[in-house]
mmCIF file of C-alpha atoms in Angstrom:
data_model
loop_
_atom_site.group_PDB
_atom_site.id
_atom_site.type_symbol
_atom_site.label_atom_id
_atom_site.label_comp_id
_atom_site.label_asym_id
_atom_site.label_seq_id
_atom_site.Cartn_x
_atom_site.Cartn_y
_atom_site.Cartn_z
ATOM 1 C CA MET A 1 59.791 -21.926 -25.899
ATOM 2 C CA GLU A 2 59.181 -24.625 -23.870
ATOM 3 C CA TRP A 3 55.701 -25.330 -22.335
ATOM 4 C CA THR A 4 55.511 -26.111 -18.460
ATOM 5 C CA THR A 5 53.769 -29.112 -16.901
ATOM 6 C CA THR A 6 51.703 -25.926 -15.268
ATOM 7 C CA GLN A 7 51.006 -24.632 -18.570
ATOM 8 C CA HIS A 8 50.091 -28.437 -19.949
ATOM 9 C CA VAL A 9 47.550 -28.383 -16.995
ATOM 10 C CA TRP A 10 46.119 -25.549 -17.643
ATOM 11 C CA LEU A 11 45.710 -25.904 -21.251
ATOM 12 C CA VAL A 12 44.391 -29.444 -20.861
ATOM 13 C CA LEU A 13 41.480 -27.910 -19.119
ATOM 14 C CA GLY A 14 41.005 -25.110 -21.348
ATOM 15 C CA CYS A 15 40.759 -27.928 -24.238
ATOM 16 C CA PHE A 16 37.875 -29.494 -21.803
ATOM 17 C CA CYS A 17 36.103 -26.964 -21.877
ATOM 18 C CA VAL A 18 35.425 -26.210 -25.414
ATOM 19 C CA ALA A 19 35.773 -29.895 -26.054
ATOM 20 C CA PHE A 20 32.811 -30.352 -23.169
ATOM 21 C CA ALA A 21 30.307 -27.500 -24.542
ATOM 22 C CA PRO A 22 29.355 -28.630 -27.333
ATOM 23 C CA ARG A 23 29.141 -32.174 -26.514
ATOM 24 C CA LEU A 24 26.306 -31.130 -23.636
ATOM 25 C CA ILE A 25 24.755 -28.440 -25.250
ATOM 26 C CA PRO A 26 22.586 -30.313 -27.934
ATOM 27 C CA LEU A 27 21.927 -32.773 -25.440
ATOM 28 C CA MET A 28 21.037 -30.639 -22.695
ATOM 29 C CA PHE A 29 18.565 -28.527 -25.054
ATOM 30 C CA PHE A 30 17.028 -31.656 -26.443
ATOM 31 C CA ARG A 31 16.646 -33.159 -23.076
ATOM 32 C CA THR A 32 12.718 -32.127 -22.083
ATOM 33 C CA ARG A 33 11.682 -30.531 -25.929
ATOM 34 C CA LYS A 34 10.316 -32.594 -28.008
ATOM 35 C CA ILE A 35 12.727 -33.158 -31.268
ATOM 36 C CA PRO A 36 11.049 -32.361 -34.410
ATOM 37 C CA ASP A 37 10.854 -35.116 -37.088
ATOM 38 C CA TRP A 38 12.659 -32.987 -39.800
ATOM 39 C CA PHE A 39 15.693 -32.278 -37.461
ATOM 40 C CA ASN A 40 16.321 -35.630 -36.759
ATOM 41 C CA GLU A 41 16.212 -37.008 -40.932
ATOM 42 C CA TRP A 42 18.594 -34.323 -41.138
ATOM 43 C CA MET A 43 21.010 -35.485 -38.275
ATOM 44 C CA ARG A 44 21.073 -39.019 -40.024
ATOM 45 C CA TYR A 45 23.185 -37.561 -42.739
ATOM 46 C CA VAL A 46 25.790 -36.192 -40.231
ATOM 47 C CA PRO A 47 27.494 -39.272 -39.265
ATOM 48 C CA ILE A 48 28.239 -40.089 -43.166
ATOM 49 C CA SER A 49 29.175 -36.652 -43.772
ATOM 50 C CA LEU A 50 31.631 -35.774 -41.050
ATOM 51 C CA PHE A 51 33.629 -38.836 -41.157
ATOM 52 C CA THR A 52 34.007 -38.656 -45.086
ATOM 53 C CA ALA A 53 35.148 -34.452 -44.371
ATOM 54 C CA LEU A 54 38.021 -36.204 -41.833
ATOM 55 C CA VAL A 55 38.840 -38.689 -44.216
ATOM 56 C CA VAL A 56 39.432 -36.000 -46.840
ATOM 57 C CA LYS A 57 41.245 -33.796 -44.752
ATOM 58 C CA ASP A 58 43.436 -36.509 -43.641
ATOM 59 C CA ILE A 59 44.415 -37.723 -47.365
ATOM 60 C CA PHE A 60 43.869 -34.483 -48.763
ATOM 61 C CA ILE A 61 44.308 -31.957 -47.318
ATOM 62 C CA THR A 62 47.847 -30.652 -45.918
ATOM 63 C CA PRO A 63 48.845 -29.004 -42.793
ATOM 64 C CA GLY A 64 48.901 -25.912 -44.329
ATOM 65 C CA TYR A 65 45.378 -26.315 -46.118
ATOM 66 C CA THR A 66 46.134 -26.540 -49.642
ATOM 67 C CA VAL A 67 44.721 -29.857 -51.273
ATOM 68 C CA THR A 68 47.419 -32.278 -52.170
ATOM 69 C CA LEU A 69 46.753 -35.822 -54.243
ATOM 70 C CA SER A 70 50.662 -36.307 -53.296
ATOM 71 C CA GLN A 71 49.813 -39.214 -50.245
ATOM 72 C CA ILE A 72 49.798 -42.009 -52.532
ATOM 73 C CA PRO A 73 50.436 -44.709 -49.298
ATOM 74 C CA ASP A 74 47.654 -43.212 -48.029
ATOM 75 C CA MET A 75 45.208 -43.318 -50.603
ATOM 76 C CA ILE A 76 46.290 -46.635 -51.545
ATOM 77 C CA ALA A 77 45.412 -47.910 -47.981
ATOM 78 C CA ALA A 78 42.460 -45.965 -47.861
ATOM 79 C CA ILE A 79 41.122 -48.270 -50.595
ATOM 80 C CA ILE A 80 42.530 -51.093 -49.355
ATOM 81 C CA VAL A 81 40.518 -50.502 -45.930
ATOM 82 C CA ILE A 82 37.541 -49.486 -47.793
ATOM 83 C CA GLY A 83 37.836 -52.861 -49.334
ATOM 84 C CA VAL A 84 38.314 -55.211 -46.187
ATOM 85 C CA ALA A 85 35.966 -53.076 -43.769
ATOM 86 C CA TYR A 86 33.135 -53.854 -46.850
ATOM 87 C CA TRP A 87 34.185 -58.075 -47.062
ATOM 88 C CA THR A 88 35.079 -58.164 -43.360
ATOM 89 C CA ARG A 89 32.517 -55.743 -41.415
ATOM 90 C CA SER A 90 35.731 -55.539 -38.656
ATOM 91 C CA MET A 91 37.143 -52.656 -37.517
ATOM 92 C CA ALA A 92 39.706 -54.255 -35.898
ATOM 93 C CA ILE A 93 40.744 -55.680 -38.975
ATOM 94 C CA SER A 94 39.991 -52.709 -41.106
ATOM 95 C CA VAL A 95 42.510 -50.500 -38.698
ATOM 96 C CA ILE A 96 45.495 -53.006 -38.653
ATOM 97 C CA LEU A 97 45.272 -53.750 -42.181
ATOM 98 C CA GLY A 98 44.807 -50.015 -43.305
ATOM 99 C CA LEU A 99 47.827 -49.519 -40.836
ATOM 100 C CA LEU A 100 50.159 -52.434 -42.437
ATOM 101 C CA ALA A 101 49.216 -51.171 -45.693
ATOM 102 C CA VAL A 102 50.310 -47.747 -45.501
ATOM 103 C CA PHE A 103 53.866 -48.923 -43.626
ATOM 104 C CA LEU A 104 54.407 -51.320 -46.972
ATOM 105 C CA LEU A 105 53.517 -48.323 -49.526
ATOM 106 C CA ALA A 106 55.674 -45.592 -47.359
ATOM 107 C CA MET A 107 58.843 -48.299 -47.855
ATOM 108 C CA PHE A 108 58.466 -48.881 -51.263
ATOM 109 C CA LEU A 109 56.963 -45.450 -52.923
ATOM 110 C CA MET B 1 28.786 -58.303 -32.411
ATOM 111 C CA GLY B 2 25.313 -56.592 -32.770
ATOM 112 C CA LYS B 3 23.443 -59.992 -32.807
ATOM 113 C CA TYR B 4 25.433 -62.001 -30.733
ATOM 114 C CA ALA B 5 24.835 -59.726 -28.192
ATOM 115 C CA ALA B 6 21.000 -59.061 -28.544
ATOM 116 C CA ARG B 7 20.208 -63.300 -28.857
ATOM 117 C CA SER B 8 22.376 -64.360 -25.787
ATOM 118 C CA ASP B 9 20.913 -61.238 -23.459
ATOM 119 C CA GLU B 10 19.976 -64.117 -20.637
ATOM 120 C CA ASP B 11 22.668 -66.310 -19.810
ATOM 121 C CA VAL B 12 25.747 -63.723 -21.096
ATOM 122 C CA PRO B 13 26.421 -61.630 -17.869
ATOM 123 C CA TYR B 14 26.452 -57.655 -18.009
ATOM 124 C CA TRP B 15 29.915 -56.276 -18.525
ATOM 125 C CA LYS B 16 30.323 -59.127 -21.098
ATOM 126 C CA ARG B 17 28.179 -57.603 -23.321
ATOM 127 C CA ILE B 18 29.170 -54.457 -23.123
ATOM 128 C CA LEU B 19 32.809 -55.377 -23.719
ATOM 129 C CA ASP B 20 31.262 -57.088 -26.747
ATOM 130 C CA ALA B 21 29.413 -54.263 -28.012
ATOM 131 C CA SER B 22 32.579 -51.771 -27.091
ATOM 132 C CA LEU B 23 35.339 -54.490 -28.621
ATOM 133 C CA PRO B 24 35.766 -52.905 -32.165
ATOM 134 C CA VAL B 25 36.246 -49.550 -30.947
ATOM 135 C CA ASP B 26 37.950 -51.037 -27.744
ATOM 136 C CA LEU B 27 40.651 -53.072 -30.039
ATOM 137 C CA SER B 28 40.965 -49.923 -32.358
ATOM 138 C CA TYR B 29 41.954 -47.988 -29.849
ATOM 139 C CA ILE B 30 44.894 -49.703 -28.599
ATOM 140 C CA PRO B 31 47.685 -48.764 -31.794
ATOM 141 C CA ILE B 32 45.847 -45.216 -32.082
ATOM 142 C CA GLY B 33 45.955 -44.533 -27.975
ATOM 143 C CA LEU B 34 49.879 -45.735 -28.060
ATOM 144 C CA ALA B 35 50.332 -44.110 -31.383
ATOM 145 C CA CYS B 36 48.517 -40.748 -29.207
ATOM 146 C CA GLY B 37 50.533 -41.567 -26.170
ATOM 147 C CA ILE B 38 53.973 -41.549 -28.216
ATOM 148 C CA LEU B 39 52.543 -38.054 -29.777
ATOM 149 C CA LEU B 40 51.619 -36.652 -26.864
ATOM 150 C CA ASN B 41 55.283 -37.522 -25.105
ATOM 151 C CA ALA B 42 57.218 -36.109 -27.798
ATOM 152 C CA SER B 43 55.419 -33.057 -27.440
ATOM 153 C CA GLY B 44 55.926 -32.412 -23.641
ATOM 154 C CA PHE B 45 53.653 -34.201 -21.948
ATOM 155 C CA ASN B 46 54.199 -36.351 -18.805
ATOM 156 C CA VAL B 47 52.510 -39.180 -17.458
ATOM 157 C CA TRP B 48 49.859 -37.204 -15.802
ATOM 158 C CA THR B 49 48.937 -34.638 -17.906
ATOM 159 C CA THR B 50 48.997 -37.497 -20.573
ATOM 160 C CA LEU B 51 46.378 -39.256 -17.977
ATOM 161 C CA MET B 52 44.353 -35.883 -17.609
ATOM 162 C CA VAL B 53 44.365 -35.196 -21.574
ATOM 163 C CA SER B 54 42.983 -39.345 -22.299
ATOM 164 C CA VAL B 55 39.908 -39.100 -19.299
ATOM 165 C CA MET B 56 39.286 -34.897 -19.753
ATOM 166 C CA VAL B 57 39.248 -34.805 -23.903
ATOM 167 C CA PHE B 58 39.240 -38.081 -25.040
ATOM 168 C CA SER B 59 39.293 -37.449 -28.090
ATOM 169 C CA GLY B 60 41.544 -38.942 -30.823
ATOM 170 C CA GLY B 61 41.918 -36.452 -33.227
ATOM 171 C CA ALA B 62 42.083 -33.523 -30.527
ATOM 172 C CA GLN B 63 44.861 -35.041 -28.505
ATOM 173 C CA PHE B 64 46.636 -35.604 -31.948
ATOM 174 C CA LEU B 65 46.299 -32.238 -32.903
ATOM 175 C CA ILE B 66 47.389 -30.978 -29.243
ATOM 176 C CA ALA B 67 50.909 -32.784 -30.262
ATOM 177 C CA SER B 68 51.012 -31.343 -33.378
ATOM 178 C CA LEU B 69 50.489 -27.665 -32.392
ATOM 179 C CA LEU B 70 52.626 -28.017 -29.120
ATOM 180 C CA ALA B 71 55.110 -29.750 -31.547
ATOM 181 C CA THR B 72 55.156 -26.383 -33.276
ATOM 182 C CA ASN B 73 54.845 -24.078 -30.194
ATOM 183 C CA ALA B 74 51.425 -22.713 -31.048
ATOM 184 C CA PRO B 75 50.341 -19.941 -28.351
ATOM 185 C CA MET B 76 47.875 -21.184 -25.909
ATOM 186 C CA LEU B 77 44.990 -19.406 -27.540
ATOM 187 C CA SER B 78 45.529 -20.431 -31.045
ATOM 188 C CA VAL B 79 45.384 -23.971 -29.312
ATOM 189 C CA LEU B 80 42.193 -23.455 -27.478
ATOM 190 C CA LEU B 81 40.576 -22.045 -30.515
ATOM 191 C CA MET B 82 41.669 -24.906 -32.797
ATOM 192 C CA MET B 83 40.356 -26.947 -30.538
ATOM 193 C CA PHE B 84 37.090 -25.725 -30.461
ATOM 194 C CA PHE B 85 36.680 -25.586 -34.074
ATOM 195 C CA LEU B 86 37.418 -29.210 -34.151
ATOM 196 C CA GLU B 87 35.315 -30.318 -31.329
ATOM 197 C CA LEU B 88 32.355 -28.292 -32.454
ATOM 198 C CA ARG B 89 31.387 -31.021 -34.620
ATOM 199 C CA TYR B 90 30.051 -33.125 -31.253
ATOM 200 C CA ALA B 91 27.126 -30.241 -31.519
ATOM 201 C CA LEU B 92 26.298 -32.735 -34.180
ATOM 202 C CA LEU B 93 26.832 -36.110 -32.971
ATOM 203 C CA GLY B 94 24.913 -35.256 -30.190
ATOM 204 C CA SER B 95 22.186 -33.732 -31.535
ATOM 205 C CA SER B 96 21.692 -36.593 -33.633
ATOM 206 C CA LEU B 97 21.660 -38.993 -30.262
ATOM 207 C CA SER B 98 19.462 -36.764 -28.594
ATOM 208 C CA LYS B 99 16.328 -38.893 -29.866
ATOM 209 C CA TYR B 100 17.614 -41.731 -27.750
ATOM 210 C CA LEU B 101 19.002 -40.140 -24.421
ATOM 211 C CA HIS B 102 15.237 -38.237 -24.026
ATOM 212 C CA HIS B 103 14.451 -37.590 -20.346
ATOM 213 C CA GLN B 104 17.196 -38.627 -19.033
ATOM 214 C CA SER B 105 18.465 -36.933 -15.671
ATOM 215 C CA LEU B 106 21.131 -33.835 -15.880
ATOM 216 C CA GLY B 107 23.767 -35.575 -14.281
ATOM 217 C CA PHE B 108 23.398 -38.402 -16.670
ATOM 218 C CA THR B 109 23.592 -36.032 -19.684
ATOM 219 C CA MET B 110 26.541 -34.710 -18.273
ATOM 220 C CA LEU B 111 28.544 -37.808 -17.337
ATOM 221 C CA PHE B 112 27.241 -38.829 -21.363
ATOM 222 C CA ALA B 113 28.365 -35.925 -23.098
ATOM 223 C CA ALA B 114 31.783 -36.083 -21.099
ATOM 224 C CA SER B 115 32.888 -39.300 -22.534
ATOM 225 C CA MET B 116 30.943 -39.238 -25.533
ATOM 226 C CA ASN B 117 33.286 -39.168 -28.884
ATOM 227 C CA ASP B 118 33.218 -40.137 -32.558
ATOM 228 C CA GLU B 119 33.998 -43.525 -32.368
ATOM 229 C CA ASN B 120 31.823 -44.949 -29.413
ATOM 230 C CA TYR B 121 29.361 -42.135 -30.805
ATOM 231 C CA ALA B 122 29.457 -44.535 -34.116
ATOM 232 C CA LEU B 123 28.707 -47.772 -31.478
ATOM 233 C CA ASN B 124 26.042 -46.148 -29.649
ATOM 234 C CA TYR B 125 23.911 -45.177 -32.732
ATOM 235 C CA LEU B 126 24.660 -48.339 -34.616
ATOM 236 C CA LYS B 127 23.015 -49.840 -31.135
ATOM 237 C CA PHE B 128 20.473 -47.387 -30.745
ATOM 238 C CA SER B 129 18.943 -48.215 -34.084
ATOM 239 C CA THR B 130 19.117 -51.730 -34.995
ATOM 240 C CA ASP B 131 18.715 -53.003 -30.875
ATOM 241 C CA LYS B 132 15.193 -51.791 -29.514
ATOM 242 C CA LYS B 133 16.638 -52.638 -26.162
ATOM 243 C CA PHE B 134 19.526 -51.156 -25.729
ATOM 244 C CA THR B 135 19.404 -48.689 -23.371
ATOM 245 C CA PRO B 136 21.241 -45.154 -22.295
ATOM 246 C CA LYS B 137 22.807 -46.914 -19.697
ATOM 247 C CA GLU B 138 24.044 -49.157 -21.451
ATOM 248 C CA ALA B 139 25.825 -46.630 -23.866
ATOM 249 C CA LEU B 140 27.167 -44.974 -21.114
ATOM 250 C CA HIS B 141 29.018 -47.916 -19.826
ATOM 251 C CA VAL B 142 30.373 -48.806 -23.453
ATOM 252 C CA GLU B 143 31.386 -45.461 -23.824
ATOM 253 C CA HIS B 144 33.572 -45.993 -20.924
ATOM 254 C CA THR B 145 34.731 -49.180 -21.477
ATOM 255 C CA THR B 146 36.289 -47.270 -24.643
ATOM 256 C CA LEU B 147 37.153 -44.400 -22.093
ATOM 257 C CA ILE B 148 39.541 -47.291 -19.580
ATOM 258 C CA PHE B 149 40.838 -48.955 -23.076
ATOM 259 C CA TRP B 150 41.878 -45.462 -24.874
ATOM 260 C CA THR B 151 43.316 -43.839 -21.050
ATOM 261 C CA ILE B 152 45.474 -47.368 -20.469
ATOM 262 C CA SER B 153 46.735 -47.052 -24.158
ATOM 263 C CA ASN B 154 47.754 -43.830 -23.763
ATOM 264 C CA LEU B 155 49.586 -43.991 -20.618
ATOM 265 C CA ILE B 156 51.662 -47.259 -21.930
ATOM 266 C CA GLY B 157 52.384 -45.152 -25.196
ATOM 267 C CA SER B 158 53.615 -42.444 -23.247
ATOM 268 C CA LEU B 159 55.518 -44.508 -21.018
ATOM 269 C CA ILE B 160 57.125 -45.848 -24.175
ATOM 270 C CA GLY B 161 57.354 -42.549 -26.072
ATOM 271 C CA SER B 162 60.905 -41.781 -25.538
ATOM 272 C CA ALA B 163 62.128 -45.584 -25.758
ATOM 273 C CA ILE B 164 60.730 -46.311 -29.455
ATOM 274 C CA ASN B 165 61.243 -44.535 -32.842
ATOM 275 C CA ILE B 166 58.616 -44.653 -35.201
ATOM 276 C CA ASP B 167 57.390 -42.670 -38.606
ATOM 277 C CA LEU B 168 54.542 -40.663 -36.803
ATOM 278 C CA THR B 169 53.185 -40.249 -40.151
ATOM 279 C CA ILE B 170 51.997 -43.689 -40.487
ATOM 280 C CA VAL B 171 50.704 -43.608 -36.462
ATOM 281 C CA HIS B 172 48.241 -41.245 -37.679
ATOM 282 C CA PHE B 173 46.797 -43.527 -40.591
ATOM 283 C CA ALA B 174 45.085 -45.461 -38.193
ATOM 284 C CA LEU B 175 42.878 -42.428 -36.667
ATOM 285 C CA THR B 176 42.098 -42.474 -40.874
ATOM 286 C CA ALA B 177 41.159 -46.028 -41.287
ATOM 287 C CA LEU B 178 38.977 -45.797 -38.732
ATOM 288 C CA PHE B 179 37.050 -43.373 -39.983
ATOM 289 C CA LEU B 180 37.108 -45.007 -43.335
ATOM 290 C CA TYR B 181 35.443 -47.973 -41.463
ATOM 291 C CA MET B 182 32.631 -46.301 -40.176
ATOM 292 C CA ILE B 183 32.233 -44.754 -43.934
ATOM 293 C CA VAL B 184 31.853 -47.900 -44.938
ATOM 294 C CA MET B 185 29.374 -49.417 -42.612
ATOM 295 C CA GLN B 186 27.151 -46.554 -43.370
ATOM 296 C CA LEU B 187 26.578 -46.786 -47.005
ATOM 297 C CA LYS B 188 23.560 -48.265 -47.172
ATOM 298 C CA ASN B 189 21.987 -46.946 -50.266
ATOM 299 C CA GLY B 190 22.468 -44.872 -53.756
ATOM 300 C CA LEU B 191 22.021 -41.468 -51.904
ATOM 301 C CA ILE B 192 23.995 -41.720 -49.230
ATOM 302 C CA ILE B 193 26.652 -42.585 -51.517
ATOM 303 C CA LEU B 194 26.567 -39.540 -53.593
ATOM 304 C CA ILE B 195 26.187 -37.876 -50.570
ATOM 305 C CA CYS B 196 29.501 -38.870 -48.883
ATOM 306 C CA ILE B 197 31.303 -37.857 -52.302
ATOM 307 C CA LEU B 198 29.089 -34.666 -51.834
ATOM 308 C CA SER B 199 30.671 -34.067 -48.461
ATOM 309 C CA GLY B 200 34.624 -34.505 -49.838
ATOM 310 C CA PHE B 201 34.502 -32.194 -52.381
ATOM 311 C CA LEU B 202 32.359 -29.323 -50.262
ATOM 312 C CA ALA B 203 35.013 -31.136 -46.773
ATOM 313 C CA ALA B 204 38.379 -30.087 -49.252
ATOM 314 C CA PHE B 205 36.414 -26.648 -50.425
ATOM 315 C CA PHE B 206 35.880 -25.356 -47.696
ATOM 316 C CA MET B 207 38.970 -25.863 -45.063
ATOM 317 C CA VAL B 208 41.177 -24.909 -48.408
ATOM 318 C CA LEU B 209 38.454 -21.491 -47.904
ATOM 319 C CA THR B 210 38.574 -21.334 -44.079
ATOM 320 C CA LYS B 211 42.140 -22.449 -43.776
ATOM 321 C CA SER B 212 40.736 -24.308 -40.981
ATOM 322 C CA THR B 213 38.822 -27.361 -39.599
ATOM 323 C CA LEU B 214 36.237 -25.262 -39.051
ATOM 324 C CA GLY B 215 35.351 -25.875 -42.743
ATOM 325 C CA LEU B 216 34.756 -29.372 -41.279
ATOM 326 C CA VAL B 217 31.960 -27.994 -39.561
ATOM 327 C CA ILE B 218 30.253 -26.034 -42.787
ATOM 328 C CA SER B 219 30.851 -29.187 -45.222
ATOM 329 C CA THR B 220 28.916 -31.617 -42.430
ATOM 330 C CA LEU B 221 26.392 -28.919 -42.490
ATOM 331 C CA CYS B 222 26.015 -28.689 -45.615
ATOM 332 C CA ALA B 223 26.395 -32.322 -46.936
ATOM 333 C CA SER B 224 24.091 -33.311 -44.354
ATOM 334 C CA PHE B 225 21.767 -30.922 -45.345
ATOM 335 C CA ILE B 226 21.804 -31.758 -48.703
ATOM 336 C CA GLY B 227 21.092 -34.899 -48.327
ATOM 337 C CA PHE B 228 18.092 -34.721 -46.033
ATOM 338 C CA ALA B 229 16.506 -31.781 -48.827
ATOM 339 C CA ILE B 230 17.139 -34.700 -51.499
ATOM 340 C CA GLU B 231 15.119 -37.343 -49.370
ATOM 341 C CA ALA B 232 12.502 -35.228 -48.556
ATOM 342 C CA ALA B 233 12.097 -34.689 -51.992
ATOM 343 C CA ILE B 234 12.360 -37.875 -53.221
ATOM 344 C CA ARG B 235 10.362 -39.199 -50.838
ATOM 345 C CA LYS B 236 7.660 -36.484 -52.295
ATOM 346 C CA HIS B 237 8.146 -36.935 -54.901
ATOM 347 C CA HIS B 238 9.123 -40.679 -56.236
ATOM 348 C CA PRO B 239 8.451 -42.587 -53.901
ATOM 349 C CA LYS B 240 9.646 -45.675 -55.485
ATOM 350 C CA SER B 241 13.038 -44.069 -56.530
ATOM 351 C CA GLY B 242 16.151 -46.475 -56.593
ATOM 352 C CA TRP B 243 17.939 -43.949 -54.742
ATOM 353 C CA LEU B 244 16.848 -44.851 -51.536
ATOM 354 C CA ARG B 245 16.285 -48.492 -51.880
ATOM 355 C CA THR B 246 18.486 -50.570 -49.839
ATOM 356 C CA MET B 247 21.387 -52.415 -50.815
ATOM 357 C CA LYS B 248 22.256 -55.792 -49.823
ATOM 358 C CA ASN B 249 24.090 -56.452 -46.700
ATOM 359 C CA PRO B 250 27.770 -58.584 -47.737
ATOM 360 C CA ALA B 251 28.598 -59.586 -44.337
ATOM 361 C CA GLY B 252 28.251 -63.783 -44.320
ATOM 362 C CA THR B 253 27.916 -63.615 -48.253
ATOM 363 C CA PRO B 254 31.232 -62.027 -49.850
ATOM 364 C CA GLU B 255 30.313 -62.945 -53.192
ATOM 365 C CA GLU B 256 31.916 -60.837 -56.089
ATOM 366 C CA ASP B 257 28.685 -59.193 -57.378
ATOM 367 C CA VAL B 258 29.203 -56.337 -55.546
ATOM 368 C CA ASP B 259 31.697 -53.505 -55.705
ATOM 369 C CA ASP B 260 32.897 -50.878 -53.436
ATOM 370 C CA GLU B 261 33.228 -47.046 -54.324
#
């Protein structure tokens, strides 16, 4: 069954609600309250943990949620991106070289 | 970019400073946004619904997910449920930024929350933690600049979607590369590297266990809490431990003496 544009609009509105609530609630909660030190120290480890989890999902997890080691181009390109990011510290160069690497690797592997 | 912007505070116009601060994300959003627009177009979104979703949801991961779920004709409720689990992580981002946004007005907080996402969060977090003069208002404008780049790229992607035929799995790697870059920027000491590796294994474990992106949320909570607990223990018992020593920053000194993961 094909979705109609009206259904797409409802879907976007629904997505807005489920996307907005988690972004707003913590900011609202801590807007006026004093944030405990231990909480801040804990939150410092959130970005690194989250981004690693997202990368692992993209590279090692299949759409059916099993572990795979068969995405060789992505794995090699990921190592290249890590190296490029480490030495250049440039987000744009890292992304563009990463895309180029995965494109070439997918062609030859 | 941070150092440059901070040094020339007086003579550089305000909009230029915001653009400089957000430029790394702006530039990466062009290929990713184009890719996302193309994918949304392939799954049946027209230009207007693409405009709506990019402004209202403004999340690369979420929009890629919508596109791939619609391609498989998933029912509305399951798309929303998946979205909820995917977007739950923003609660963590909001919590970790909240100390810099203390006592802002209700309207500001809502506006800030509406356009916060992984990438501009990373920018703003970095700016707040390194630049004492960085204000919440500037952070909001950084968000909006990235939003403009994202929306325009989405729209152009949607328009050319039918004309160009590209391998969508390759396009998806743009987002992965962006996350990898952000990880590398955060690896400052031995403990963080350890938590990074641990988080990877936990993420795989919990995602296979829950069969959903809820695993992302659980593994993030666990790994970050373990990091916090280990750091607290080290500070208490071995304050001079090498695990917390800051490693040297290779920017500007690209010698072969340090290696990455």
